[in-house]
JSON list of C-alpha atoms in Angstrom, two decimals:
[
{"chain": "A", "resi": 1, "resn": "UNK", "atom": "CA", "xyz": [110.05, 86.71, 108.47]},
{"chain": "A", "resi": 2, "resn": "UNK", "atom": "CA", "xyz": [106.91, 84.83, 107.92]},
{"chain": "A", "resi": 3, "resn": "UNK", "atom": "CA", "xyz": [104.81, 84.42, 104.92]},
{"chain": "A", "resi": 4, "resn": "UNK", "atom": "CA", "xyz": [101.71, 82.94, 102.72]},
{"chain": "A", "resi": 5, "resn": "UNK", "atom": "CA", "xyz": [101.33, 81.76, 99.34]},
{"chain": "A", "resi": 6, "resn": "UNK", "atom": "CA", "xyz": [98.49, 81.20, 98.13]},
{"chain": "A", "resi": 7, "resn": "UNK", "atom": "CA", "xyz": [99.23, 79.59, 94.06]},
{"chain": "A", "resi": 8, "resn": "UNK", "atom": "CA", "xyz": [95.68, 80.03, 92.79]},
{"chain": "A", "resi": 9, "resn": "UNK", "atom": "CA", "xyz": [94.22, 82.85, 92.34]},
{"chain": "A", "resi": 10, "resn": "UNK", "atom": "CA", "xyz": [90.95, 81.54, 90.47]},
{"chain": "A", "resi": 11, "resn": "UNK", "atom": "CA", "xyz": [88.92, 78.25, 91.32]},
{"chain": "A", "resi": 12, "resn": "UNK", "atom": "CA", "xyz": [85.54, 77.13, 89.70]},
{"chain": "A", "resi": 13, "resn": "UNK", "atom": "CA", "xyz": [83.31, 74.68, 90.77]},
{"chain": "A", "resi": 14, "resn": "UNK", "atom": "CA", "xyz": [80.05, 72.95, 90.21]},
{"chain": "A", "resi": 15, "resn": "UNK", "atom": "CA", "xyz": [77.31, 73.54, 93.29]},
{"chain": "A", "resi": 16, "resn": "UNK", "atom": "CA", "xyz": [76.85, 70.58, 95.27]},
{"chain": "A", "resi": 17, "resn": "UNK", "atom": "CA", "xyz": [80.59, 69.52, 94.14]},
{"chain": "A", "resi": 18, "resn": "UNK", "atom": "CA", "xyz": [84.49, 69.44, 96.52]},
{"chain": "A", "resi": 19, "resn": "UNK", "atom": "CA", "xyz": [86.15, 72.28, 96.07]},
{"chain": "A", "resi": 20, "resn": "UNK", "atom": "CA", "xyz": [90.27, 72.48, 98.23]},
{"chain": "A", "resi": 21, "resn": "UNK", "atom": "CA", "xyz": [91.90, 75.91, 97.58]},
{"chain": "A", "resi": 22, "resn": "UNK", "atom": "CA", "xyz": [95.70, 75.50, 98.90]},
{"chain": "A", "resi": 23, "resn": "UNK", "atom": "CA", "xyz": [98.17, 77.72, 100.67]},
{"chain": "A", "resi": 24, "resn": "UNK", "atom": "CA", "xyz": [101.14, 77.17, 101.99]},
{"chain": "A", "resi": 25, "resn": "UNK", "atom": "CA", "xyz": [103.29, 79.38, 104.60]},
{"chain": "A", "resi": 26, "resn": "UNK", "atom": "CA", "xyz": [106.57, 79.87, 106.02]},
{"chain": "A", "resi": 27, "resn": "UNK", "atom": "CA", "xyz": [108.29, 80.52, 109.36]},
{"chain": "A", "resi": 28, "resn": "UNK", "atom": "CA", "xyz": [110.68, 79.30, 111.84]},
{"chain": "A", "resi": 29, "resn": "UNK", "atom": "CA", "xyz": [108.25, 79.01, 114.95]},
{"chain": "A", "resi": 30, "resn": "UNK", "atom": "CA", "xyz": [106.64, 76.12, 115.96]},
{"chain": "A", "resi": 31, "resn": "UNK", "atom": "CA", "xyz": [103.60, 77.61, 117.75]},
{"chain": "A", "resi": 32, "resn": "UNK", "atom": "CA", "xyz": [101.63, 79.13, 115.52]},
{"chain": "A", "resi": 33, "resn": "UNK", "atom": "CA", "xyz": [97.73, 79.62, 114.06]},
{"chain": "A", "resi": 34, "resn": "UNK", "atom": "CA", "xyz": [96.44, 79.52, 110.83]},
{"chain": "A", "resi": 35, "resn": "UNK", "atom": "CA", "xyz": [93.31, 81.00, 109.68]},
{"chain": "A", "resi": 36, "resn": "UNK", "atom": "CA", "xyz": [90.93, 80.66, 106.43]},
{"chain": "A", "resi": 37, "resn": "UNK", "atom": "CA", "xyz": [89.04, 84.37, 106.09]},
{"chain": "A", "resi": 38, "resn": "UNK", "atom": "CA", "xyz": [86.40, 84.31, 103.99]},
{"chain": "A", "resi": 39, "resn": "UNK", "atom": "CA", "xyz": [85.72, 88.48, 101.54]},
{"chain": "A", "resi": 40, "resn": "UNK", "atom": "CA", "xyz": [82.31, 88.07, 99.79]},
{"chain": "A", "resi": 41, "resn": "UNK", "atom": "CA", "xyz": [81.82, 90.67, 97.39]},
{"chain": "A", "resi": 42, "resn": "UNK", "atom": "CA", "xyz": [79.88, 92.45, 100.37]},
{"chain": "A", "resi": 43, "resn": "UNK", "atom": "CA", "xyz": [84.41, 92.83, 101.18]},
{"chain": "A", "resi": 44, "resn": "UNK", "atom": "CA", "xyz": [83.66, 91.25, 104.69]},
{"chain": "A", "resi": 45, "resn": "UNK", "atom": "CA", "xyz": [86.03, 89.63, 106.30]},
{"chain": "A", "resi": 46, "resn": "UNK", "atom": "CA", "xyz": [85.13, 86.84, 108.02]},
{"chain": "A", "resi": 47, "resn": "UNK", "atom": "CA", "xyz": [86.74, 83.63, 109.70]},
{"chain": "A", "resi": 48, "resn": "UNK", "atom": "CA", "xyz": [85.60, 80.58, 107.72]},
{"chain": "A", "resi": 49, "resn": "UNK", "atom": "CA", "xyz": [88.04, 78.22, 110.25]},
{"chain": "A", "resi": 50, "resn": "UNK", "atom": "CA", "xyz": [91.15, 77.58, 112.40]},
{"chain": "A", "resi": 51, "resn": "UNK", "atom": "CA", "xyz": [93.64, 75.77, 112.99]},
{"chain": "A", "resi": 52, "resn": "UNK", "atom": "CA", "xyz": [95.88, 75.78, 115.77]},
{"chain": "A", "resi": 53, "resn": "UNK", "atom": "CA", "xyz": [99.85, 74.59, 114.52]},
{"chain": "A", "resi": 54, "resn": "UNK", "atom": "CA", "xyz": [99.98, 72.44, 117.76]},
{"chain": "A", "resi": 55, "resn": "UNK", "atom": "CA", "xyz": [96.72, 70.52, 117.44]},
{"chain": "A", "resi": 56, "resn": "UNK", "atom": "CA", "xyz": [97.39, 67.32, 115.00]},
{"chain": "A", "resi": 57, "resn": "UNK", "atom": "CA", "xyz": [93.77, 67.07, 114.31]},
{"chain": "A", "resi": 58, "resn": "UNK", "atom": "CA", "xyz": [92.32, 69.11, 111.35]},
{"chain": "A", "resi": 59, "resn": "UNK", "atom": "CA", "xyz": [89.82, 71.67, 112.14]},
{"chain": "A", "resi": 60, "resn": "UNK", "atom": "CA", "xyz": [86.30, 71.50, 110.39]},
{"chain": "A", "resi": 61, "resn": "UNK", "atom": "CA", "xyz": [83.38, 73.24, 110.80]},
{"chain": "A", "resi": 62, "resn": "UNK", "atom": "CA", "xyz": [80.28, 72.47, 108.87]},
{"chain": "A", "resi": 63, "resn": "UNK", "atom": "CA", "xyz": [81.49, 71.99, 105.26]},
{"chain": "A", "resi": 64, "resn": "UNK", "atom": "CA", "xyz": [84.29, 73.69, 105.78]},
{"chain": "A", "resi": 65, "resn": "UNK", "atom": "CA", "xyz": [87.81, 70.97, 106.85]},
{"chain": "A", "resi": 66, "resn": "UNK", "atom": "CA", "xyz": [91.49, 71.52, 106.67]},
{"chain": "A", "resi": 67, "resn": "UNK", "atom": "CA", "xyz": [94.15, 69.43, 106.21]},
{"chain": "A", "resi": 68, "resn": "UNK", "atom": "CA", "xyz": [97.35, 71.11, 108.07]},
{"chain": "A", "resi": 69, "resn": "UNK", "atom": "CA", "xyz": [100.67, 69.06, 107.09]},
{"chain": "A", "resi": 70, "resn": "UNK", "atom": "CA", "xyz": [102.88, 70.98, 109.09]},
{"chain": "A", "resi": 71, "resn": "UNK", "atom": "CA", "xyz": [106.26, 69.69, 108.26]},
{"chain": "A", "resi": 72, "resn": "UNK", "atom": "CA", "xyz": [105.11, 70.80, 104.29]},
{"chain": "A", "resi": 73, "resn": "UNK", "atom": "CA", "xyz": [103.71, 73.90, 106.30]},
{"chain": "A", "resi": 74, "resn": "UNK", "atom": "CA", "xyz": [100.94, 73.49, 104.14]},
{"chain": "A", "resi": 75, "resn": "UNK", "atom": "CA", "xyz": [97.53, 74.54, 104.90]},
{"chain": "A", "resi": 76, "resn": "UNK", "atom": "CA", "xyz": [94.64, 73.73, 102.62]},
{"chain": "A", "resi": 77, "resn": "UNK", "atom": "CA", "xyz": [90.48, 74.23, 102.77]},
{"chain": "A", "resi": 78, "resn": "UNK", "atom": "CA", "xyz": [88.26, 71.85, 101.23]},
{"chain": "A", "resi": 79, "resn": "UNK", "atom": "CA", "xyz": [84.35, 73.29, 100.93]},
{"chain": "A", "resi": 80, "resn": "UNK", "atom": "CA", "xyz": [82.11, 69.81, 100.39]},
{"chain": "A", "resi": 81, "resn": "UNK", "atom": "CA", "xyz": [78.84, 70.65, 99.23]},
{"chain": "A", "resi": 82, "resn": "UNK", "atom": "CA", "xyz": [79.66, 73.97, 97.18]},
{"chain": "A", "resi": 83, "resn": "UNK", "atom": "CA", "xyz": [77.20, 76.36, 97.27]},
{"chain": "A", "resi": 84, "resn": "UNK", "atom": "CA", "xyz": [76.07, 79.13, 96.15]},
{"chain": "A", "resi": 85, "resn": "UNK", "atom": "CA", "xyz": [76.60, 81.21, 98.57]},
{"chain": "A", "resi": 86, "resn": "UNK", "atom": "CA", "xyz": [80.45, 80.29, 98.95]},
{"chain": "A", "resi": 87, "resn": "UNK", "atom": "CA", "xyz": [81.91, 81.96, 96.35]},
{"chain": "A", "resi": 88, "resn": "UNK", "atom": "CA", "xyz": [83.64, 84.78, 97.19]},
{"chain": "A", "resi": 89, "resn": "UNK", "atom": "CA", "xyz": [88.16, 85.27, 97.71]},
{"chain": "A", "resi": 90, "resn": "UNK", "atom": "CA", "xyz": [89.40, 83.70, 100.58]},
{"chain": "A", "resi": 91, "resn": "UNK", "atom": "CA", "xyz": [92.37, 84.47, 102.07]},
{"chain": "A", "resi": 92, "resn": "UNK", "atom": "CA", "xyz": [94.95, 81.81, 104.20]},
{"chain": "A", "resi": 93, "resn": "UNK", "atom": "CA", "xyz": [95.73, 83.79, 107.72]},
{"chain": "A", "resi": 94, "resn": "UNK", "atom": "CA", "xyz": [98.86, 83.62, 109.11]},
{"chain": "A", "resi": 95, "resn": "UNK", "atom": "CA", "xyz": [99.43, 84.33, 113.30]},
{"chain": "A", "resi": 96, "resn": "UNK", "atom": "CA", "xyz": [102.70, 83.37, 115.82]},
{"chain": "A", "resi": 97, "resn": "UNK", "atom": "CA", "xyz": [101.49, 82.12, 119.49]},
{"chain": "A", "resi": 98, "resn": "UNK", "atom": "CA", "xyz": [101.97, 85.47, 120.76]},
{"chain": "A", "resi": 99, "resn": "UNK", "atom": "CA", "xyz": [104.64, 84.18, 123.35]},
{"chain": "A", "resi": 100, "resn": "UNK", "atom": "CA", "xyz": [107.63, 86.88, 124.71]},
{"chain": "A", "resi": 101, "resn": "UNK", "atom": "CA", "xyz": [106.30, 90.12, 123.12]},
{"chain": "A", "resi": 102, "resn": "UNK", "atom": "CA", "xyz": [106.19, 88.44, 119.61]},
{"chain": "A", "resi": 103, "resn": "UNK", "atom": "CA", "xyz": [103.75, 90.22, 116.96]},
{"chain": "A", "resi": 104, "resn": "UNK", "atom": "CA", "xyz": [100.01, 89.24, 116.94]},
{"chain": "A", "resi": 105, "resn": "UNK", "atom": "CA", "xyz": [99.25, 90.81, 113.57]},
{"chain": "A", "resi": 106, "resn": "UNK", "atom": "CA", "xyz": [97.48, 88.52, 110.97]},
{"chain": "A", "resi": 107, "resn": "UNK", "atom": "CA", "xyz": [99.78, 88.49, 107.88]},
{"chain": "A", "resi": 108, "resn": "UNK", "atom": "CA", "xyz": [97.67, 87.05, 104.87]},
{"chain": "A", "resi": 109, "resn": "UNK", "atom": "CA", "xyz": [98.18, 85.23, 101.59]},
{"chain": "A", "resi": 110, "resn": "UNK", "atom": "CA", "xyz": [97.15, 87.03, 98.03]},
{"chain": "A", "resi": 111, "resn": "UNK", "atom": "CA", "xyz": [93.54, 85.15, 98.08]},
{"chain": "A", "resi": 112, "resn": "UNK", "atom": "CA", "xyz": [91.93, 83.01, 96.05]},
{"chain": "A", "resi": 113, "resn": "UNK", "atom": "CA", "xyz": [88.73, 83.80, 93.79]},
{"chain": "A", "resi": 114, "resn": "UNK", "atom": "CA", "xyz": [86.52, 81.12, 94.63]},
{"chain": "A", "resi": 115, "resn": "UNK", "atom": "CA", "xyz": [83.51, 81.37, 91.74]},
{"chain": "A", "resi": 116, "resn": "UNK", "atom": "CA", "xyz": [80.92, 78.72, 92.29]},
{"chain": "A", "resi": 117, "resn": "UNK", "atom": "CA", "xyz": [78.18, 77.42, 89.21]},
{"chain": "A", "resi": 118, "resn": "UNK", "atom": "CA", "xyz": [74.93, 76.37, 89.30]},
{"chain": "B", "resi": 1, "resn": "UNK", "atom": "CA", "xyz": [76.03, 88.07, 117.30]},
{"chain": "B", "resi": 2, "resn": "UNK", "atom": "CA", "xyz": [77.95, 91.03, 118.89]},
{"chain": "B", "resi": 3, "resn": "UNK", "atom": "CA", "xyz": [80.09, 92.68, 116.28]},
{"chain": "B", "resi": 4, "resn": "UNK", "atom": "CA", "xyz": [83.07, 95.40, 114.86]},
{"chain": "B", "resi": 5, "resn": "UNK", "atom": "CA", "xyz": [80.91, 98.37, 113.11]},
{"chain": "B", "resi": 6, "resn": "UNK", "atom": "CA", "xyz": [82.66, 101.03, 111.14]},
{"chain": "B", "resi": 7, "resn": "UNK", "atom": "CA", "xyz": [81.65, 104.30, 109.33]},
{"chain": "B", "resi": 8, "resn": "UNK", "atom": "CA", "xyz": [81.21, 104.98, 107.34]},
{"chain": "B", "resi": 9, "resn": "UNK", "atom": "CA", "xyz": [81.10, 102.57, 104.98]},
{"chain": "B", "resi": 10, "resn": "UNK", "atom": "CA", "xyz": [82.50, 104.57, 102.07]},
{"chain": "B", "resi": 11, "resn": "UNK", "atom": "CA", "xyz": [84.02, 108.06, 102.29]},
{"chain": "B", "resi": 12, "resn": "UNK", "atom": "CA", "xyz": [85.36, 110.16, 99.14]},
{"chain": "B", "resi": 13, "resn": "UNK", "atom": "CA", "xyz": [87.98, 112.78, 100.00]},
{"chain": "B", "resi": 14, "resn": "UNK", "atom": "CA", "xyz": [90.53, 115.41, 97.99]},
{"chain": "B", "resi": 15, "resn": "UNK", "atom": "CA", "xyz": [93.69, 114.73, 98.07]},
{"chain": "B", "resi": 16, "resn": "UNK", "atom": "CA", "xyz": [95.69, 116.48, 100.95]},
{"chain": "B", "resi": 17, "resn": "UNK", "atom": "CA", "xyz": [92.78, 116.38, 102.95]},
{"chain": "B", "resi": 18, "resn": "UNK", "atom": "CA", "xyz": [92.18, 114.70, 107.00]},
{"chain": "B", "resi": 19, "resn": "UNK", "atom": "CA", "xyz": [89.66, 111.38, 107.03]},
{"chain": "B", "resi": 20, "resn": "UNK", "atom": "CA", "xyz": [88.71, 109.92, 110.35]},
{"chain": "B", "resi": 21, "resn": "UNK", "atom": "CA", "xyz": [87.52, 105.68, 110.43]},
{"chain": "B", "resi": 22, "resn": "UNK", "atom": "CA", "xyz": [85.95, 105.50, 113.32]},
{"chain": "B", "resi": 23, "resn": "UNK", "atom": "CA", "xyz": [85.06, 101.62, 114.96]},
{"chain": "B", "resi": 24, "resn": "UNK", "atom": "CA", "xyz": [82.91, 100.55, 117.63]},
{"chain": "B", "resi": 25, "resn": "UNK", "atom": "CA", "xyz": [84.60, 97.20, 118.31]},
{"chain": "B", "resi": 26, "resn": "UNK", "atom": "CA", "xyz": [82.93, 94.02, 120.45]},
{"chain": "B", "resi": 27, "resn": "UNK", "atom": "CA", "xyz": [82.00, 95.47, 123.75]},
{"chain": "B", "resi": 28, "resn": "UNK", "atom": "CA", "xyz": [84.97, 93.36, 126.09]},
{"chain": "B", "resi": 29, "resn": "UNK", "atom": "CA", "xyz": [87.43, 93.13, 123.37]},
{"chain": "B", "resi": 30, "resn": "UNK", "atom": "CA", "xyz": [90.65, 94.71, 124.64]},
{"chain": "B", "resi": 31, "resn": "UNK", "atom": "CA", "xyz": [92.45, 95.07, 121.37]},
{"chain": "B", "resi": 32, "resn": "UNK", "atom": "CA", "xyz": [92.03, 97.09, 118.37]},
{"chain": "B", "resi": 33, "resn": "UNK", "atom": "CA", "xyz": [93.51, 96.69, 115.29]},
{"chain": "B", "resi": 34, "resn": "UNK", "atom": "CA", "xyz": [93.55, 98.87, 112.03]},
{"chain": "B", "resi": 35, "resn": "UNK", "atom": "CA", "xyz": [94.23, 96.57, 108.55]},
{"chain": "B", "resi": 36, "resn": "UNK", "atom": "CA", "xyz": [94.18, 97.85, 104.54]},
{"chain": "B", "resi": 37, "resn": "UNK", "atom": "CA", "xyz": [93.05, 95.99, 101.36]},
{"chain": "B", "resi": 38, "resn": "UNK", "atom": "CA", "xyz": [94.09, 98.34, 98.45]},
{"chain": "B", "resi": 39, "resn": "UNK", "atom": "CA", "xyz": [91.62, 97.28, 95.22]},
{"chain": "B", "resi": 40, "resn": "UNK", "atom": "CA", "xyz": [93.09, 93.82, 94.16]},
{"chain": "B", "resi": 41, "resn": "UNK", "atom": "CA", "xyz": [95.72, 93.31, 96.42]},
{"chain": "B", "resi": 42, "resn": "UNK", "atom": "CA", "xyz": [96.30, 91.41, 100.15]},
{"chain": "B", "resi": 43, "resn": "UNK", "atom": "CA", "xyz": [95.20, 92.75, 103.44]},
{"chain": "B", "resi": 44, "resn": "UNK", "atom": "CA", "xyz": [97.84, 94.56, 105.05]},
{"chain": "B", "resi": 45, "resn": "UNK", "atom": "CA", "xyz": [98.26, 95.23, 108.71]},
{"chain": "B", "resi": 46, "resn": "UNK", "atom": "CA", "xyz": [98.73, 98.92, 109.86]},
{"chain": "B", "resi": 47, "resn": "UNK", "atom": "CA", "xyz": [98.72, 98.90, 113.56]},
{"chain": "B", "resi": 48, "resn": "UNK", "atom": "CA", "xyz": [97.20, 97.39, 116.85]},
{"chain": "B", "resi": 49, "resn": "UNK", "atom": "CA", "xyz": [96.20, 99.55, 120.11]},
{"chain": "B", "resi": 50, "resn": "UNK", "atom": "CA", "xyz": [96.15, 97.67, 123.70]},
{"chain": "B", "resi": 51, "resn": "UNK", "atom": "CA", "xyz": [95.38, 99.72, 126.51]},
{"chain": "B", "resi": 52, "resn": "UNK", "atom": "CA", "xyz": [95.50, 103.15, 124.74]},
{"chain": "B", "resi": 53, "resn": "UNK", "atom": "CA", "xyz": [98.91, 102.81, 122.93]},
{"chain": "B", "resi": 54, "resn": "UNK", "atom": "CA", "xyz": [100.34, 101.58, 119.88]},
{"chain": "B", "resi": 55, "resn": "UNK", "atom": "CA", "xyz": [101.59, 97.70, 120.87]},
{"chain": "B", "resi": 56, "resn": "UNK", "atom": "CA", "xyz": [102.88, 97.60, 117.39]},
{"chain": "B", "resi": 57, "resn": "UNK", "atom": "CA", "xyz": [102.46, 99.06, 113.67]},
{"chain": "B", "resi": 58, "resn": "UNK", "atom": "CA", "xyz": [103.97, 98.44, 110.31]},
{"chain": "B", "resi": 59, "resn": "UNK", "atom": "CA", "xyz": [105.93, 99.99, 107.62]},
{"chain": "B", "resi": 60, "resn": "UNK", "atom": "CA", "xyz": [103.07, 101.20, 106.23]},
{"chain": "B", "resi": 61, "resn": "UNK", "atom": "CA", "xyz": [101.88, 103.38, 109.64]},
{"chain": "B", "resi": 62, "resn": "UNK", "atom": "CA", "xyz": [103.77, 105.99, 109.16]},
{"chain": "B", "resi": 63, "resn": "UNK", "atom": "CA", "xyz": [103.61, 109.86, 110.44]},
{"chain": "B", "resi": 64, "resn": "UNK", "atom": "CA", "xyz": [100.41, 110.66, 108.14]},
{"chain": "B", "resi": 65, "resn": "UNK", "atom": "CA", "xyz": [97.96, 108.08, 110.12]},
{"chain": "B", "resi": 66, "resn": "UNK", "atom": "CA", "xyz": [97.84, 107.96, 114.01]},
{"chain": "B", "resi": 67, "resn": "UNK", "atom": "CA", "xyz": [95.22, 106.54, 116.02]},
{"chain": "B", "resi": 68, "resn": "UNK", "atom": "CA", "xyz": [93.17, 107.36, 119.04]},
{"chain": "B", "resi": 69, "resn": "UNK", "atom": "CA", "xyz": [89.96, 105.80, 121.59]},
{"chain": "B", "resi": 70, "resn": "UNK", "atom": "CA", "xyz": [88.89, 108.60, 122.53]},
{"chain": "B", "resi": 71, "resn": "UNK", "atom": "CA", "xyz": [85.80, 107.60, 124.55]},
{"chain": "B", "resi": 72, "resn": "UNK", "atom": "CA", "xyz": [85.24, 104.48, 126.10]},
{"chain": "B", "resi": 73, "resn": "UNK", "atom": "CA", "xyz": [83.41, 102.73, 122.68]},
{"chain": "B", "resi": 74, "resn": "UNK", "atom": "CA", "xyz": [84.99, 104.18, 119.76]},
{"chain": "B", "resi": 75, "resn": "UNK", "atom": "CA", "xyz": [88.62, 103.66, 118.17]},
{"chain": "B", "resi": 76, "resn": "UNK", "atom": "CA", "xyz": [89.70, 105.76, 115.24]},
{"chain": "B", "resi": 77, "resn": "UNK", "atom": "CA", "xyz": [92.22, 106.12, 112.68]},
{"chain": "B", "resi": 78, "resn": "UNK", "atom": "CA", "xyz": [92.90, 109.34, 111.49]},
{"chain": "B", "resi": 79, "resn": "UNK", "atom": "CA", "xyz": [94.33, 109.66, 108.31]},
{"chain": "B", "resi": 80, "resn": "UNK", "atom": "CA", "xyz": [96.39, 113.11, 107.73]},
{"chain": "B", "resi": 81, "resn": "UNK", "atom": "CA", "xyz": [96.87, 115.19, 103.92]},
{"chain": "B", "resi": 82, "resn": "UNK", "atom": "CA", "xyz": [95.63, 111.57, 101.75]},
{"chain": "B", "resi": 83, "resn": "UNK", "atom": "CA", "xyz": [97.69, 110.99, 98.93]},
{"chain": "B", "resi": 84, "resn": "UNK", "atom": "CA", "xyz": [96.47, 108.94, 95.93]},
{"chain": "B", "resi": 85, "resn": "UNK", "atom": "CA", "xyz": [97.86, 105.59, 97.36]},
{"chain": "B", "resi": 86, "resn": "UNK", "atom": "CA", "xyz": [96.20, 105.61, 100.12]},
{"chain": "B", "resi": 87, "resn": "UNK", "atom": "CA", "xyz": [93.12, 105.33, 98.59]},
{"chain": "B", "resi": 88, "resn": "UNK", "atom": "CA", "xyz": [92.29, 101.20, 100.03]},
{"chain": "B", "resi": 89, "resn": "UNK", "atom": "CA", "xyz": [89.33, 99.37, 101.90]},
{"chain": "B", "resi": 90, "resn": "UNK", "atom": "CA", "xyz": [89.79, 100.17, 105.94]},
{"chain": "B", "resi": 91, "resn": "UNK", "atom": "CA", "xyz": [89.22, 97.25, 108.49]},
{"chain": "B", "resi": 92, "resn": "UNK", "atom": "CA", "xyz": [88.79, 98.02, 112.33]},
{"chain": "B", "resi": 93, "resn": "UNK", "atom": "CA", "xyz": [88.93, 94.98, 114.21]},
{"chain": "B", "resi": 94, "resn": "UNK", "atom": "CA", "xyz": [88.87, 93.64, 117.66]},
{"chain": "B", "resi": 95, "resn": "UNK", "atom": "CA", "xyz": [90.30, 90.63, 119.93]},
{"chain": "B", "resi": 96, "resn": "UNK", "atom": "CA", "xyz": [89.21, 89.47, 123.24]},
{"chain": "B", "resi": 97, "resn": "UNK", "atom": "CA", "xyz": [93.02, 89.42, 124.83]},
{"chain": "B", "resi": 98, "resn": "UNK", "atom": "CA", "xyz": [96.67, 89.05, 122.68]},
{"chain": "B", "resi": 99, "resn": "UNK", "atom": "CA", "xyz": [97.52, 86.14, 121.91]},
{"chain": "B", "resi": 100, "resn": "UNK", "atom": "CA", "xyz": [96.58, 83.93, 118.63]},
{"chain": "B", "resi": 101, "resn": "UNK", "atom": "CA", "xyz": [94.35, 82.14, 120.37]},
{"chain": "B", "resi": 102, "resn": "UNK", "atom": "CA", "xyz": [92.17, 84.44, 120.41]},
{"chain": "B", "resi": 103, "resn": "UNK", "atom": "CA", "xyz": [90.39, 85.12, 117.08]},
{"chain": "B", "resi": 104, "resn": "UNK", "atom": "CA", "xyz": [90.17, 88.17, 115.61]},
{"chain": "B", "resi": 105, "resn": "UNK", "atom": "CA", "xyz": [86.68, 90.15, 114.36]},
{"chain": "B", "resi": 106, "resn": "UNK", "atom": "CA", "xyz": [86.64, 92.41, 111.55]},
{"chain": "B", "resi": 107, "resn": "UNK", "atom": "CA", "xyz": [84.19, 95.25, 110.31]},
{"chain": "B", "resi": 108, "resn": "UNK", "atom": "CA", "xyz": [82.64, 95.67, 107.76]},
{"chain": "B", "resi": 109, "resn": "UNK", "atom": "CA", "xyz": [85.50, 98.01, 106.60]},
{"chain": "B", "resi": 110, "resn": "UNK", "atom": "CA", "xyz": [85.82, 101.81, 105.21]},
{"chain": "B", "resi": 111, "resn": "UNK", "atom": "CA", "xyz": [86.35, 102.25, 101.11]},
{"chain": "B", "resi": 112, "resn": "UNK", "atom": "CA", "xyz": [87.90, 105.14, 101.87]},
{"chain": "B", "resi": 113, "resn": "UNK", "atom": "CA", "xyz": [88.47, 107.13, 97.99]},
{"chain": "B", "resi": 114, "resn": "UNK", "atom": "CA", "xyz": [91.41, 109.76, 97.77]},
{"chain": "B", "resi": 115, "resn": "UNK", "atom": "CA", "xyz": [90.93, 112.47, 94.34]}
]
């Protein structure tokens, strides 16, 4: 079974600085997708960024980028120029490619609570 | 931007009562999901639904739970005989197609408190 591990329960960053959130996962599959979701105090789950395992190029969405290391099964999220609105719980998630009736569900890590200091 | 909507946003119920949580998925989506998040814990998959039947369910999703798409727009989660440990945030989600190439979009959640 696949697992997702986030080893940093809490992180803090100064406004305008850069922070990196760590995520590792375990799987025997070769094709899958990885996601970072943001959960602000409102508790809505908001997709931040996604990465296809078959792509070597790291995904980027504005100030958010990932460092995807497939061999190491590592998927970290970098937030540049941090803003107060970035303060939230961040969840890393794994999803199988879904071939041959494989599971379609998201498997989440335990989350990292990010505080942004003004 | 289209979004998944959920009602109620918060419900308090007596232990042993039945609860129905409602969701309106994004209109052109075909796959629907329920996830649960107990306070302070990670988000857990409950069930996925396609073509009017359950396509996958977790160990959590036992006979106490059921899902239904009663019409062309709503997707509901019914919890029979609620227990204290059912207190959690319940997220509805939807995706356009099967396969991880399709993003799963979440609603804002329904916070259930069982007393």
